[in-house]
Amino acid sequence: MNTTLDCKGLACPQPVLRCKRCIEDESPDSMEVVVDNDAARQNVSRYLQNQGYAVEVAEEDGLFRILASREGSGGVANEPCGCEVMSTQELEEATQRIVVFLTADTIGRGDDELGGKLMLNFLSTLPELGETLWRIVIVNGGVRMATKGNPCLEKLAALESDGAQILVCGTCLDHFDLLDQKAIGETTNMLDVVTSLQLATKVLQP
């Protein structure tokens, strides 16, 4: 069974939600999803890979055609998504899953220079959480920290190297015209954000 979804013009996370509902209702062996921006391309591709599909993308006239097929059903295999998917058993066994929710690249109000230093200190201290640090979710102006040349990038890279997943809002990157500047983490969508907050045993927001 092949399904085509026209998701042009849909805001995040609607393209991913349409794919989710399609898979839940129809469980197609293959599907084609058409989107019109790079953030949606990344989000849909990653979601479909996490659902067990092999994904390839073709770009034409500003549109991205995402072709997906079940592994072993004739599709072209792709490298697995870098965002780890935990099984239900693993989630139940994990005693703590701390999510750090960052909505800005500064902490507090009054002086942005000071706020930037506080954020850098905050990220430098997160390794103290150890293996309980599960995900760092970055939205709005906070996405600047995940871009090339930002002073916080090195700290985020160290946290990712230690096992924390870093999810960076694709809509926010697109809004600030930073998609091409992202240097770390997975481009994510609001469904991933909500799911991360739901599954967390604790959410930290400076």
PDB file of N, CA and C in Angstrom, residues 5-63:
ATOM      1  N   LEU A   5       1.111  12.073   0.922  1.00  0.00           N
ATOM      2  CA  LEU A   5       0.631  13.145   1.787  1.00  0.00           C
ATOM      3  C   LEU A   5       1.166  14.475   1.278  1.00  0.00           C
ATOM      4  N   ASP A   6       0.264  15.394   0.972  1.00  0.00           N
ATOM      5  CA  ASP A   6       0.643  16.737   0.533  1.00  0.00           C
ATOM      6  C   ASP A   6       0.642  17.643   1.755  1.00  0.00           C
ATOM      7  N   CYS A   7       1.837  17.972   2.245  1.00  0.00           N
ATOM      8  CA  CYS A   7       1.961  18.774   3.461  1.00  0.00           C
ATOM      9  C   CYS A   7       2.521  20.163   3.186  1.00  0.00           C
ATOM     10  N   LYS A   8       2.408  20.617   1.950  1.00  0.00           N
ATOM     11  CA  LYS A   8       2.896  21.964   1.612  1.00  0.00           C
ATOM     12  C   LYS A   8       2.115  23.007   2.400  1.00  0.00           C
ATOM     13  N   GLY A   9       2.839  23.983   2.933  1.00  0.00           N
ATOM     14  CA  GLY A   9       2.188  25.089   3.617  1.00  0.00           C
ATOM     15  C   GLY A   9       1.755  24.803   5.036  1.00  0.00           C
ATOM     16  N   LEU A  10       2.005  23.596   5.538  1.00  0.00           N
ATOM     17  CA  LEU A  10       1.589  23.249   6.899  1.00  0.00           C
ATOM     18  C   LEU A  10       2.667  23.649   7.900  1.00  0.00           C
ATOM     19  N   ALA A  11       2.248  24.281   8.982  1.00  0.00           N
ATOM     20  CA  ALA A  11       3.184  24.698  10.024  1.00  0.00           C
ATOM     21  C   ALA A  11       3.526  23.525  10.929  1.00  0.00           C
ATOM     22  N   CYS A  12       4.704  23.593  11.536  1.00  0.00           N
ATOM     23  CA  CYS A  12       5.122  22.594  12.524  1.00  0.00           C
ATOM     24  C   CYS A  12       4.103  22.532  13.661  1.00  0.00           C
ATOM     25  N   PRO A  13       3.732  21.342  14.158  1.00  0.00           N
ATOM     26  CA  PRO A  13       4.249  20.020  13.764  1.00  0.00           C
ATOM     27  C   PRO A  13       3.295  19.266  12.840  1.00  0.00           C
ATOM     28  N   GLN A  14       2.452  19.990  12.077  1.00  0.00           N
ATOM     29  CA  GLN A  14       1.404  19.336  11.303  1.00  0.00           C
ATOM     30  C   GLN A  14       1.920  18.280  10.322  1.00  0.00           C
ATOM     31  N   PRO A  15       3.027  18.500   9.574  1.00  0.00           N
ATOM     32  CA  PRO A  15       3.485  17.427   8.680  1.00  0.00           C
ATOM     33  C   PRO A  15       3.797  16.129   9.416  1.00  0.00           C
ATOM     34  N   VAL A  16       4.455  16.245  10.565  1.00  0.00           N
ATOM     35  CA  VAL A  16       4.777  15.046  11.345  1.00  0.00           C
ATOM     36  C   VAL A  16       3.503  14.405  11.893  1.00  0.00           C
ATOM     37  N   LEU A  17       2.567  15.208  12.365  1.00  0.00           N
ATOM     38  CA  LEU A  17       1.321  14.670  12.900  1.00  0.00           C
ATOM     39  C   LEU A  17       0.524  13.947  11.817  1.00  0.00           C
ATOM     40  N   ARG A  18       0.532  14.480  10.596  1.00  0.00           N
ATOM     41  CA  ARG A  18      -0.167  13.804   9.506  1.00  0.00           C
ATOM     42  C   ARG A  18       0.475  12.458   9.204  1.00  0.00           C
ATOM     43  N   CYS A  19       1.800  12.407   9.236  1.00  0.00           N
ATOM     44  CA  CYS A  19       2.493  11.128   9.044  1.00  0.00           C
ATOM     45  C   CYS A  19       2.146  10.149  10.169  1.00  0.00           C
ATOM     46  N   LYS A  20       2.116  10.637  11.385  1.00  0.00           N
ATOM     47  CA  LYS A  20       1.807   9.802  12.538  1.00  0.00           C
ATOM     48  C   LYS A  20       0.417   9.183  12.402  1.00  0.00           C
ATOM     49  N   ARG A  21      -0.565  10.016  12.050  1.00  0.00           N
ATOM     50  CA  ARG A  21      -1.936   9.504  11.916  1.00  0.00           C
ATOM     51  C   ARG A  21      -2.061   8.526  10.766  1.00  0.00           C
ATOM     52  N   CYS A  22      -1.341   8.818   9.675  1.00  0.00           N
ATOM     53  CA  CYS A  22      -1.378   7.926   8.515  1.00  0.00           C
ATOM     54  C   CYS A  22      -0.825   6.556   8.881  1.00  0.00           C
ATOM     55  N   ILE A  23       0.290   6.531   9.589  1.00  0.00           N
ATOM     56  CA  ILE A  23       0.903   5.257   9.981  1.00  0.00           C
ATOM     57  C   ILE A  23       0.000   4.512  10.953  1.00  0.00           C
ATOM     58  N   GLU A  24      -0.598   5.232  11.890  1.00  0.00           N
ATOM     59  CA  GLU A  24      -1.489   4.591  12.865  1.00  0.00           C
ATOM     60  C   GLU A  24      -2.743   4.023  12.197  1.00  0.00           C
ATOM     61  N   ASP A  25      -3.281   4.750  11.207  1.00  0.00           N
ATOM     62  CA  ASP A  25      -4.541   4.331  10.580  1.00  0.00           C
ATOM     63  C   ASP A  25      -4.348   3.330   9.454  1.00  0.00           C
ATOM     64  N   GLU A  26      -3.264   3.487   8.677  1.00  0.00           N
ATOM     65  CA  GLU A  26      -3.108   2.698   7.454  1.00  0.00           C
ATOM     66  C   GLU A  26      -1.894   1.775   7.455  1.00  0.00           C
ATOM     67  N   SER A  27      -0.878   2.106   8.245  1.00  0.00           N
ATOM     68  CA  SER A  27       0.375   1.343   8.274  1.00  0.00           C
ATOM     69  C   SER A  27       0.869   1.022   6.870  1.00  0.00           C
ATOM     70  N   PRO A  28       1.077   2.049   6.027  1.00  0.00           N
ATOM     71  CA  PRO A  28       1.473   1.800   4.634  1.00  0.00           C
ATOM     72  C   PRO A  28       2.881   1.224   4.527  1.00  0.00           C
ATOM     73  N   ASP A  29       3.104   0.378   3.523  1.00  0.00           N
ATOM     74  CA  ASP A  29       4.437  -0.156   3.268  1.00  0.00           C
ATOM     75  C   ASP A  29       5.360   0.926   2.713  1.00  0.00           C
ATOM     76  N   SER A  30       4.780   1.873   1.991  1.00  0.00           N
ATOM     77  CA  SER A  30       5.570   2.979   1.454  1.00  0.00           C
ATOM     78  C   SER A  30       4.708   4.223   1.427  1.00  0.00           C
ATOM     79  N   MET A  31       5.362   5.370   1.472  1.00  0.00           N
ATOM     80  CA  MET A  31       4.624   6.623   1.431  1.00  0.00           C
ATOM     81  C   MET A  31       5.501   7.729   0.863  1.00  0.00           C
ATOM     82  N   GLU A  32       4.837   8.725   0.291  1.00  0.00           N
ATOM     83  CA  GLU A  32       5.520   9.907  -0.229  1.00  0.00           C
ATOM     84  C   GLU A  32       4.937  11.121   0.476  1.00  0.00           C
ATOM     85  N   VAL A  33       5.809  11.939   1.043  1.00  0.00           N
ATOM     86  CA  VAL A  33       5.381  13.132   1.761  1.00  0.00           C
ATOM     87  C   VAL A  33       6.013  14.343   1.091  1.00  0.00           C
ATOM     88  N   VAL A  34       5.185  15.326   0.731  1.00  0.00           N
ATOM     89  CA  VAL A  34       5.669  16.523   0.049  1.00  0.00           C
ATOM     90  C   VAL A  34       5.622  17.696   1.028  1.00  0.00           C
ATOM     91  N   VAL A  35       6.774  18.325   1.258  1.00  0.00           N
ATOM     92  CA  VAL A  35       6.851  19.500   2.128  1.00  0.00           C
ATOM     93  C   VAL A  35       7.581  20.612   1.390  1.00  0.00           C
ATOM     94  N   ASP A  36       7.478  21.825   1.926  1.00  0.00           N
ATOM     95  CA  ASP A  36       8.037  22.969   1.198  1.00  0.00           C
ATOM     96  C   ASP A  36       9.060  23.763   2.000  1.00  0.00           C
ATOM     97  N   ASN A  37       9.618  23.168   3.062  1.00  0.00           N
ATOM     98  CA  ASN A  37      10.685  23.853   3.788  1.00  0.00           C
ATOM     99  C   ASN A  37      11.616  22.824   4.400  1.00  0.00           C
ATOM    100  N   ASP A  38      12.844  23.249   4.657  1.00  0.00           N
ATOM    101  CA  ASP A  38      13.876  22.311   5.081  1.00  0.00           C
ATOM    102  C   ASP A  38      13.646  21.788   6.490  1.00  0.00           C
ATOM    103  N   ALA A  39      13.069  22.609   7.367  1.00  0.00           N
ATOM    104  CA  ALA A  39      12.789  22.140   8.723  1.00  0.00           C
ATOM    105  C   ALA A  39      11.811  20.966   8.690  1.00  0.00           C
ATOM    106  N   ALA A  40      10.758  21.087   7.871  1.00  0.00           N
ATOM    107  CA  ALA A  40       9.792  19.995   7.741  1.00  0.00           C
ATOM    108  C   ALA A  40      10.447  18.767   7.129  1.00  0.00           C
ATOM    109  N   ARG A  41      11.340  18.987   6.159  1.00  0.00           N
ATOM    110  CA  ARG A  41      12.061  17.851   5.559  1.00  0.00           C
ATOM    111  C   ARG A  41      12.811  17.062   6.623  1.00  0.00           C
ATOM    112  N   GLN A  42      13.550  17.777   7.465  1.00  0.00           N
ATOM    113  CA  GLN A  42      14.333  17.106   8.493  1.00  0.00           C
ATOM    114  C   GLN A  42      13.443  16.412   9.516  1.00  0.00           C
ATOM    115  N   ASN A  43      12.391  17.091   9.947  1.00  0.00           N
ATOM    116  CA  ASN A  43      11.515  16.525  10.966  1.00  0.00           C
ATOM    117  C   ASN A  43      10.777  15.287  10.469  1.00  0.00           C
ATOM    118  N   VAL A  44      10.219  15.369   9.261  1.00  0.00           N
ATOM    119  CA  VAL A  44       9.473  14.238   8.707  1.00  0.00           C
ATOM    120  C   VAL A  44      10.411  13.062   8.440  1.00  0.00           C
ATOM    121  N   SER A  45      11.578  13.339   7.888  1.00  0.00           N
ATOM    122  CA  SER A  45      12.533  12.271   7.597  1.00  0.00           C
ATOM    123  C   SER A  45      12.939  11.546   8.872  1.00  0.00           C
ATOM    124  N   ARG A  46      13.239  12.319   9.906  1.00  0.00           N
ATOM    125  CA  ARG A  46      13.663  11.708  11.167  1.00  0.00           C
ATOM    126  C   ARG A  46      12.533  10.893  11.784  1.00  0.00           C
ATOM    127  N   TYR A  47      11.314  11.430  11.731  1.00  0.00           N
ATOM    128  CA  TYR A  47      10.184  10.700  12.311  1.00  0.00           C
ATOM    129  C   TYR A  47       9.955   9.375  11.585  1.00  0.00           C
ATOM    130  N   LEU A  48       9.986   9.410  10.252  1.00  0.00           N
ATOM    131  CA  LEU A  48       9.750   8.191   9.485  1.00  0.00           C
ATOM    132  C   LEU A  48      10.856   7.162   9.715  1.00  0.00           C
ATOM    133  N   GLN A  49      12.090   7.622   9.841  1.00  0.00           N
ATOM    134  CA  GLN A  49      13.182   6.704  10.149  1.00  0.00           C
ATOM    135  C   GLN A  49      12.969   6.036  11.501  1.00  0.00           C
ATOM    136  N   ASN A  50      12.497   6.820  12.462  1.00  0.00           N
ATOM    137  CA  ASN A  50      12.229   6.268  13.790  1.00  0.00           C
ATOM    138  C   ASN A  50      11.088   5.255  13.772  1.00  0.00           C
ATOM    139  N   GLN A  51      10.221   5.343  12.765  1.00  0.00           N
ATOM    140  CA  GLN A  51       9.111   4.408  12.633  1.00  0.00           C
ATOM    141  C   GLN A  51       9.481   3.189  11.792  1.00  0.00           C
ATOM    142  N   GLY A  52      10.755   3.066  11.417  1.00  0.00           N
ATOM    143  CA  GLY A  52      11.217   1.878  10.712  1.00  0.00           C
ATOM    144  C   GLY A  52      11.216   1.973   9.202  1.00  0.00           C
ATOM    145  N   TYR A  53      11.098   3.185   8.660  1.00  0.00           N
ATOM    146  CA  TYR A  53      11.115   3.368   7.216  1.00  0.00           C
ATOM    147  C   TYR A  53      12.517   3.751   6.736  1.00  0.00           C
ATOM    148  N   ALA A  54      12.873   3.260   5.562  1.00  0.00           N
ATOM    149  CA  ALA A  54      14.046   3.772   4.859  1.00  0.00           C
ATOM    150  C   ALA A  54      13.604   5.023   4.102  1.00  0.00           C
ATOM    151  N   VAL A  55      14.424   6.057   4.144  1.00  0.00           N
ATOM    152  CA  VAL A  55      14.000   7.363   3.622  1.00  0.00           C
ATOM    153  C   VAL A  55      15.018   7.883   2.612  1.00  0.00           C
ATOM    154  N   GLU A  56      14.494   8.413   1.510  1.00  0.00           N
ATOM    155  CA  GLU A  56      15.330   9.185   0.598  1.00  0.00           C
ATOM    156  C   GLU A  56      14.549  10.430   0.190  1.00  0.00           C
ATOM    157  N   VAL A  57      15.264  11.498  -0.111  1.00  0.00           N
ATOM    158  CA  VAL A  57      14.627  12.801  -0.366  1.00  0.00           C
ATOM    159  C   VAL A  57      15.056  13.322  -1.725  1.00  0.00           C
ATOM    160  N   ALA A  58      14.083  13.829  -2.472  1.00  0.00           N
ATOM    161  CA  ALA A  58      14.351  14.473  -3.756  1.00  0.00           C
ATOM    162  C   ALA A  58      13.843  15.907  -3.680  1.00  0.00           C
ATOM    163  N   GLU A  59      14.656  16.862  -4.125  1.00  0.00           N
ATOM    164  CA  GLU A  59      14.273  18.273  -4.110  1.00  0.00           C
ATOM    165  C   GLU A  59      14.060  18.759  -5.534  1.00  0.00           C
ATOM    166  N   GLU A  60      12.950  19.479  -5.734  1.00  0.00           N
ATOM    167  CA  GLU A  60      12.652  20.015  -7.064  1.00  0.00           C
ATOM    168  C   GLU A  60      11.777  21.249  -6.930  1.00  0.00           C
ATOM    169  N   ASP A  61      12.230  22.358  -7.512  1.00  0.00           N
ATOM    170  CA  ASP A  61      11.470  23.610  -7.527  1.00  0.00           C
ATOM    171  C   ASP A  61      11.039  24.046  -6.131  1.00  0.00           C
ATOM    172  N   GLY A  62      11.934  23.905  -5.170  1.00  0.00           N
ATOM    173  CA  GLY A  62      11.638  24.359  -3.817  1.00  0.00           C
ATOM    174  C   GLY A  62      10.807  23.404  -3.001  1.00  0.00           C
ATOM    175  N   LEU A  63      10.464  22.244  -3.553  1.00  0.00           N
ATOM    176  CA  LEU A  63       9.689  21.243  -2.829  1.00  0.00           C
ATOM    177  C   LEU A  63      10.570  20.047  -2.505  1.00  0.00           C
TER     178      LEU A  63
END
